[in-house]
mmCIF file of C-alpha atoms and ligand atoms in Angstrom:
data_model
loop_
_atom_site.group_PDB
_atom_site.id
_atom_site.type_symbol
_atom_site.label_atom_id
_atom_site.label_comp_id
_atom_site.label_asym_id
_atom_site.label_seq_id
_atom_site.Cartn_x
_atom_site.Cartn_y
_atom_site.Cartn_z
ATOM 1 C CA MET A 57 -192.505 -59.116 -38.506
ATOM 2 C CA ASP A 58 -189.157 -57.744 -37.417
ATOM 3 C CA ARG A 59 -188.746 -54.181 -38.350
ATOM 4 C CA PRO A 60 -185.277 -53.341 -39.455
ATOM 5 C CA ALA A 61 -183.342 -51.461 -36.554
ATOM 6 C CA ALA A 62 -183.843 -48.059 -36.865
ATOM 7 C CA ARG A 63 -180.903 -45.632 -37.294
ATOM 8 C CA THR A 64 -181.009 -42.278 -35.906
ATOM 9 C CA LEU A 65 -178.598 -39.377 -35.910
ATOM 10 C CA HIS A 66 -179.217 -36.722 -33.363
ATOM 11 C CA GLY A 67 -177.297 -33.421 -34.450
ATOM 12 C CA SER A 68 -177.589 -29.897 -35.445
ATOM 13 C CA ILE A 69 -176.722 -27.626 -38.239
ATOM 14 C CA ALA A 70 -173.057 -26.334 -38.401
ATOM 15 C CA SER A 71 -171.760 -28.760 -35.966
ATOM 16 C CA ARG A 72 -169.776 -31.793 -35.636
ATOM 17 C CA ALA A 73 -172.441 -33.788 -36.924
ATOM 18 C CA PHE A 74 -171.103 -33.438 -40.098
ATOM 19 C CA THR A 75 -168.583 -35.934 -39.354
ATOM 20 C CA ALA A 76 -170.947 -38.372 -38.606
ATOM 21 C CA ARG A 77 -173.050 -37.803 -41.800
ATOM 22 C CA TRP A 78 -169.999 -38.016 -43.973
ATOM 23 C CA ILE A 79 -169.061 -41.370 -42.599
ATOM 24 C CA LEU A 80 -172.855 -42.624 -42.991
ATOM 25 C CA GLY A 81 -172.662 -41.537 -46.450
ATOM 26 C CA GLU A 82 -169.435 -43.317 -47.361
ATOM 27 C CA LEU A 83 -170.933 -46.288 -46.149
ATOM 28 C CA GLU A 84 -174.265 -45.448 -47.800
ATOM 29 C CA LEU A 85 -176.338 -45.808 -44.586
ATOM 30 C CA ASP A 86 -179.682 -44.662 -44.380
ATOM 31 C CA TYR A 87 -180.676 -42.851 -41.130
ATOM 32 C CA GLU A 88 -183.160 -40.577 -39.556
ATOM 33 C CA PHE A 89 -181.815 -36.973 -38.795
ATOM 34 C CA VAL A 90 -183.088 -35.228 -35.358
ATOM 35 C CA ALA A 91 -182.374 -31.878 -35.470
ATOM 36 C CA LEU A 92 -181.672 -30.343 -32.148
ATOM 37 C CA ASP A 93 -181.192 -26.372 -32.018
ATOM 38 C CA ILE A 94 -177.751 -26.431 -29.981
ATOM 39 C CA ARG A 95 -178.172 -22.408 -29.649
ATOM 40 C CA LYS A 96 -181.476 -22.922 -27.957
ATOM 41 C CA GLY A 97 -179.972 -25.594 -25.448
ATOM 42 C CA GLU A 98 -182.059 -28.478 -26.899
ATOM 43 C CA GLN A 99 -178.959 -30.858 -26.529
ATOM 44 C CA LYS A 100 -179.521 -30.553 -22.657
ATOM 45 C CA ARG A 101 -183.021 -32.028 -22.578
ATOM 46 C CA ALA A 102 -183.598 -34.728 -20.482
ATOM 47 C CA GLU A 103 -184.006 -37.065 -23.238
ATOM 48 C CA VAL A 104 -180.862 -36.085 -24.880
ATOM 49 C CA LEU A 105 -179.241 -36.461 -21.784
ATOM 50 C CA ALA A 106 -180.297 -40.128 -21.368
ATOM 51 C CA LEU A 107 -178.303 -40.714 -24.534
ATOM 52 C CA ASN A 108 -175.323 -38.724 -23.864
ATOM 53 C CA PRO A 109 -174.801 -37.224 -20.410
ATOM 54 C CA MET A 110 -172.587 -34.676 -21.786
ATOM 55 C CA GLY A 111 -175.543 -33.184 -23.575
ATOM 56 C CA LYS A 112 -173.711 -32.744 -26.837
ATOM 57 C CA VAL A 113 -174.050 -33.835 -30.501
ATOM 58 C CA PRO A 114 -173.672 -36.076 -32.578
ATOM 59 C CA ILE A 115 -175.256 -39.047 -30.926
ATOM 60 C CA LEU A 116 -175.816 -42.160 -32.975
ATOM 61 C CA GLN A 117 -178.319 -44.700 -32.248
ATOM 62 C CA ASP A 118 -178.002 -47.777 -34.392
ATOM 63 C CA GLY A 119 -180.841 -50.052 -33.324
ATOM 64 C CA ASP A 120 -180.268 -50.063 -29.553
ATOM 65 C CA VAL A 121 -176.520 -49.219 -29.635
ATOM 66 C CA VAL A 122 -176.218 -45.682 -28.627
ATOM 67 C CA VAL A 123 -172.432 -44.187 -29.796
ATOM 68 C CA THR A 124 -171.447 -40.647 -29.107
ATOM 69 C CA GLU A 125 -167.921 -39.026 -30.051
ATOM 70 C CA THR A 126 -167.498 -38.498 -33.530
ATOM 71 C CA VAL A 127 -164.277 -40.778 -33.863
ATOM 72 C CA ALA A 128 -166.070 -43.618 -32.011
ATOM 73 C CA ILE A 129 -169.066 -43.255 -34.551
ATOM 74 C CA CYS A 130 -166.466 -43.398 -37.384
ATOM 75 C CA LEU A 131 -164.781 -46.455 -35.991
ATOM 76 C CA TYR A 132 -167.879 -48.164 -34.968
ATOM 77 C CA LEU A 133 -169.415 -47.653 -38.373
ATOM 78 C CA ALA A 134 -166.629 -48.570 -40.501
ATOM 79 C CA ASP A 135 -166.289 -51.799 -38.582
ATOM 80 C CA ARG A 136 -170.080 -52.766 -38.224
ATOM 81 C CA TYR A 137 -171.078 -52.065 -41.742
ATOM 82 C CA GLY A 138 -167.779 -51.406 -43.975
ATOM 83 C CA TYR A 139 -167.430 -55.224 -44.516
ATOM 84 C CA GLY A 140 -163.876 -54.611 -45.488
ATOM 85 C CA ARG A 141 -163.833 -51.081 -46.586
ATOM 86 C CA LEU A 142 -162.911 -48.205 -44.836
ATOM 87 C CA ALA A 143 -161.096 -50.174 -42.129
ATOM 88 C CA PRO A 144 -158.457 -52.463 -41.842
ATOM 89 C CA PRO A 145 -159.451 -56.048 -40.817
ATOM 90 C CA ILE A 146 -158.597 -56.736 -37.115
ATOM 91 C CA ASP A 147 -155.355 -58.709 -37.744
ATOM 92 C CA ASP A 148 -153.999 -56.195 -40.275
ATOM 93 C CA PRO A 149 -150.989 -54.297 -39.054
ATOM 94 C CA ALA A 150 -152.257 -51.032 -40.497
ATOM 95 C CA ARG A 151 -154.995 -51.240 -37.896
ATOM 96 C CA GLY A 152 -152.518 -49.608 -35.453
ATOM 97 C CA ARG A 153 -151.592 -46.623 -37.932
ATOM 98 C CA TYR A 154 -155.696 -46.585 -38.632
ATOM 99 C CA LEU A 155 -156.685 -46.393 -34.885
ATOM 100 C CA ARG A 156 -153.789 -44.216 -33.876
ATOM 101 C CA TRP A 157 -154.472 -41.403 -36.230
ATOM 102 C CA SER A 158 -158.415 -41.531 -35.664
ATOM 103 C CA VAL A 159 -158.088 -40.970 -31.942
ATOM 104 C CA PHE A 160 -155.227 -38.286 -32.128
ATOM 105 C CA ALA A 161 -157.832 -36.292 -34.483
ATOM 106 C CA THR A 162 -160.018 -35.284 -31.632
ATOM 107 C CA SER A 163 -157.744 -36.280 -28.624
ATOM 108 C CA ALA A 164 -154.471 -34.200 -29.630
ATOM 109 C CA LEU A 165 -155.301 -31.987 -33.031
ATOM 110 C CA GLU A 166 -158.834 -30.888 -31.910
ATOM 111 C CA PRO A 167 -157.743 -29.588 -28.479
ATOM 112 C CA ALA A 168 -154.280 -28.052 -29.570
ATOM 113 C CA MET A 169 -156.030 -26.030 -32.538
ATOM 114 C CA LEU A 170 -158.877 -25.019 -29.932
ATOM 115 C CA SER A 171 -156.224 -23.963 -26.878
ATOM 116 C CA PRO A 172 -154.599 -20.747 -26.291
ATOM 117 C CA LYS A 173 -150.965 -20.967 -27.659
ATOM 118 C CA GLY A 174 -148.847 -22.009 -24.651
ATOM 119 C CA ASP A 175 -151.352 -23.884 -22.745
ATOM 120 C CA ALA A 176 -149.959 -27.305 -23.557
ATOM 121 C CA ALA A 177 -146.430 -26.180 -22.866
ATOM 122 C CA ARG A 178 -147.505 -24.956 -19.181
ATOM 123 C CA SER A 179 -148.458 -28.648 -17.963
ATOM 124 C CA PHE A 180 -147.222 -31.937 -18.471
ATOM 125 C CA LEU A 181 -150.482 -33.032 -17.539
ATOM 126 C CA VAL A 182 -152.433 -31.858 -20.759
ATOM 127 C CA GLY A 183 -152.801 -34.581 -23.062
ATOM 128 C CA TRP A 184 -151.967 -32.977 -26.261
ATOM 129 C CA GLY A 185 -149.210 -30.721 -27.407
ATOM 130 C CA GLU A 186 -148.691 -27.348 -28.988
ATOM 131 C CA LEU A 187 -150.676 -26.681 -32.347
ATOM 132 C CA ASP A 188 -147.073 -26.648 -34.249
ATOM 133 C CA ALA A 189 -146.269 -30.143 -33.101
ATOM 134 C CA ALA A 190 -149.699 -31.482 -33.642
ATOM 135 C CA LEU A 191 -149.767 -29.993 -37.366
ATOM 136 C CA ASP A 192 -146.288 -31.646 -37.836
ATOM 137 C CA ALA A 193 -147.534 -35.147 -36.504
ATOM 138 C CA THR A 194 -150.701 -34.560 -39.089
ATOM 139 C CA GLU A 195 -148.245 -34.232 -41.731
ATOM 140 C CA GLN A 196 -146.426 -37.222 -40.795
ATOM 141 C CA ALA A 197 -149.910 -39.013 -40.702
ATOM 142 C CA LEU A 198 -150.171 -38.162 -44.459
ATOM 143 C CA THR A 199 -146.750 -39.253 -45.555
ATOM 144 C CA PRO A 200 -146.629 -40.690 -47.852
ATOM 145 C CA GLY A 201 -150.319 -40.312 -48.413
ATOM 146 C CA PRO A 202 -152.373 -39.195 -50.024
ATOM 147 C CA TYR A 203 -154.338 -40.470 -47.423
ATOM 148 C CA VAL A 204 -153.442 -41.728 -43.892
ATOM 149 C CA LEU A 205 -153.369 -45.476 -44.791
ATOM 150 C CA GLY A 206 -151.441 -44.481 -48.229
ATOM 151 C CA GLU A 207 -153.636 -45.278 -51.257
ATOM 152 C CA SER A 208 -156.738 -46.254 -49.170
ATOM 153 C CA PHE A 209 -159.270 -43.787 -48.035
ATOM 154 C CA SER A 210 -160.580 -44.915 -44.769
ATOM 155 C CA ALA A 211 -162.554 -43.962 -41.852
ATOM 156 C CA ALA A 212 -159.544 -42.652 -40.277
ATOM 157 C CA ASP A 213 -159.430 -39.913 -43.027
ATOM 158 C CA VAL A 214 -163.042 -38.893 -42.032
ATOM 159 C CA ALA A 215 -161.955 -38.731 -38.504
ATOM 160 C CA LEU A 216 -159.102 -36.678 -39.150
ATOM 161 C CA GLY A 217 -160.224 -35.061 -42.164
ATOM 162 C CA SER A 218 -163.194 -33.559 -40.392
ATOM 163 C CA VAL A 219 -161.029 -31.931 -37.836
ATOM 164 C CA LEU A 220 -158.419 -30.577 -40.173
ATOM 165 C CA SER A 221 -161.438 -29.034 -42.621
ATOM 166 C CA PHE A 222 -163.055 -27.409 -39.534
ATOM 167 C CA GLY A 223 -159.626 -25.885 -38.408
ATOM 168 C CA LEU A 224 -158.567 -24.815 -42.010
ATOM 169 C CA PHE A 225 -161.765 -23.214 -42.501
ATOM 170 C CA ASN A 226 -162.026 -21.532 -39.308
ATOM 171 C CA LYS A 227 -158.442 -20.245 -39.721
ATOM 172 C CA GLN A 228 -157.514 -22.048 -36.400
ATOM 173 C CA ILE A 229 -155.112 -23.952 -38.493
ATOM 174 C CA PRO A 230 -152.521 -22.115 -40.798
ATOM 175 C CA PRO A 231 -152.780 -23.103 -44.481
ATOM 176 C CA ARG A 232 -149.963 -25.510 -44.730
ATOM 177 C CA ALA A 233 -149.607 -26.699 -48.036
ATOM 178 C CA ARG A 234 -149.657 -30.468 -47.522
ATOM 179 C CA LEU A 235 -152.802 -29.681 -45.263
ATOM 180 C CA VAL A 236 -154.435 -27.975 -47.950
ATOM 181 C CA GLU A 237 -153.834 -30.265 -50.607
ATOM 182 C CA TYR A 238 -155.210 -33.154 -48.456
ATOM 183 C CA ASN A 239 -158.296 -30.974 -47.394
ATOM 184 C CA GLY A 240 -158.923 -30.210 -51.335
ATOM 185 C CA LEU A 241 -158.590 -34.154 -51.907
ATOM 186 C CA ILE A 242 -161.202 -35.134 -49.183
ATOM 187 C CA ALA A 243 -163.405 -32.344 -50.021
ATOM 188 C CA ARG A 244 -163.983 -33.681 -53.435
ATOM 189 C CA ARG A 245 -165.968 -36.942 -52.042
ATOM 190 C CA PRO A 246 -169.415 -36.803 -53.035
ATOM 191 C CA ALA A 247 -169.941 -37.982 -49.241
ATOM 192 C CA TYR A 248 -168.003 -35.256 -47.803
ATOM 193 C CA GLN A 249 -169.881 -32.769 -50.141
ATOM 194 C CA SER A 250 -173.389 -34.057 -49.011
ATOM 195 C CA ALA A 251 -172.390 -34.089 -45.386
ATOM 196 C CA ALA A 252 -171.214 -30.567 -45.694
ATOM 197 C CA ASN A 253 -174.399 -29.264 -47.575
ATOM 198 C CA ALA A 254 -176.592 -30.928 -44.950
ATOM 199 C CA THR A 255 -174.776 -29.452 -41.786
ATOM 200 C CA TRP A 256 -174.172 -25.975 -43.511
ATOM 201 C CA PRO A 257 -177.414 -25.616 -45.525
ATOM 202 C CA PRO A 258 -176.356 -23.272 -48.622
ATOM 203 C CA GLU A 259 -179.562 -20.934 -48.159
ATOM 204 C CA LEU A 260 -178.197 -20.329 -44.336
ATOM 205 C CA PHE A 261 -174.329 -20.290 -45.034
ATOM 206 C CA PRO A 262 -173.909 -18.957 -48.743
ATOM 207 C CA ARG A 263 -170.558 -20.109 -50.115
HETATM 208 N N1 LIG B 504 -166.094 -34.757 -28.254
HETATM 209 C C1 LIG B 504 -167.211 -34.533 -28.962
HETATM 210 C C2 LIG B 504 -167.576 -33.098 -28.825
HETATM 211 C C3 LIG B 504 -169.042 -33.002 -29.242
HETATM 212 C C4 LIG B 504 -169.327 -31.234 -29.198
HETATM 213 O O1 LIG B 504 -168.818 -30.529 -28.479
HETATM 214 N N2 LIG B 504 -170.708 -30.987 -29.706
HETATM 215 C C5 LIG B 504 -170.905 -29.713 -29.794
HETATM 216 C C6 LIG B 504 -171.476 -29.143 -31.199
HETATM 217 S S1 LIG B 504 -170.241 -29.187 -32.805
HETATM 218 C C7 LIG B 504 -172.205 -29.672 -28.881
HETATM 219 O O2 LIG B 504 -172.931 -30.510 -28.810
HETATM 220 N N3 LIG B 504 -172.041 -28.326 -28.324
HETATM 221 C C8 LIG B 504 -173.209 -27.994 -27.428
HETATM 222 C C9 LIG B 504 -173.079 -28.157 -25.868
HETATM 223 O O3 LIG B 504 -171.782 -28.459 -25.695
HETATM 224 O O4 LIG B 504 -173.717 -27.643 -25.420
HETATM 225 C C10 LIG B 504 -167.337 -35.164 -30.105
HETATM 226 O O5 LIG B 504 -166.387 -35.425 -30.874
HETATM 227 O O6 LIG B 504 -168.228 -35.957 -30.618
#
């Protein structure tokens, strides 16, 4: 008898596994969680490197499919299991906006927020801008809002919202009113809250 394809998320507490847990929760998908202690370097074990040569988490295994990179995990799962929810159809013009701001999350906003001020200005080759420019762009992504796709919550909000939440929480992003308001909106979602509780267990990370 065929077994249903196993779905496994390799991750760690207090990590970007949050993003993968959040989108899995939004789609109500079951998965086994393999906890790696990244402080002990378990993500560099041979069997993990065989899945992700970067030795980083999260890593999603969906049957034989391996997906790394948080945004790719969001886009993959929404396309594969959303069945019309959380991602615009392939021929919908909204797809451009959806992909644009999803990719922006970890290719521009995240490096801008983690780079020392002035780094991006020093080189044309750096693929992201200064944090203020990235935050201006993020506000544009959320206009008219309330979500990236207007009234429809989508996987782009999981991709962009996760980076924004990390940045606001860690004070790497200043508390601009529009961004704080959006963060409050996404943080009220049950799947966000379950993912946050699983990633930062309250007994280890008291609120
Ligand atoms: N670009 C990757 C970043 C993944 C990443 O850096 N994960 C961190 C945990 S939040 C990690 O595995 N760090 C351990 C290491 O680099 O050894 C993504 O978006 O998934």
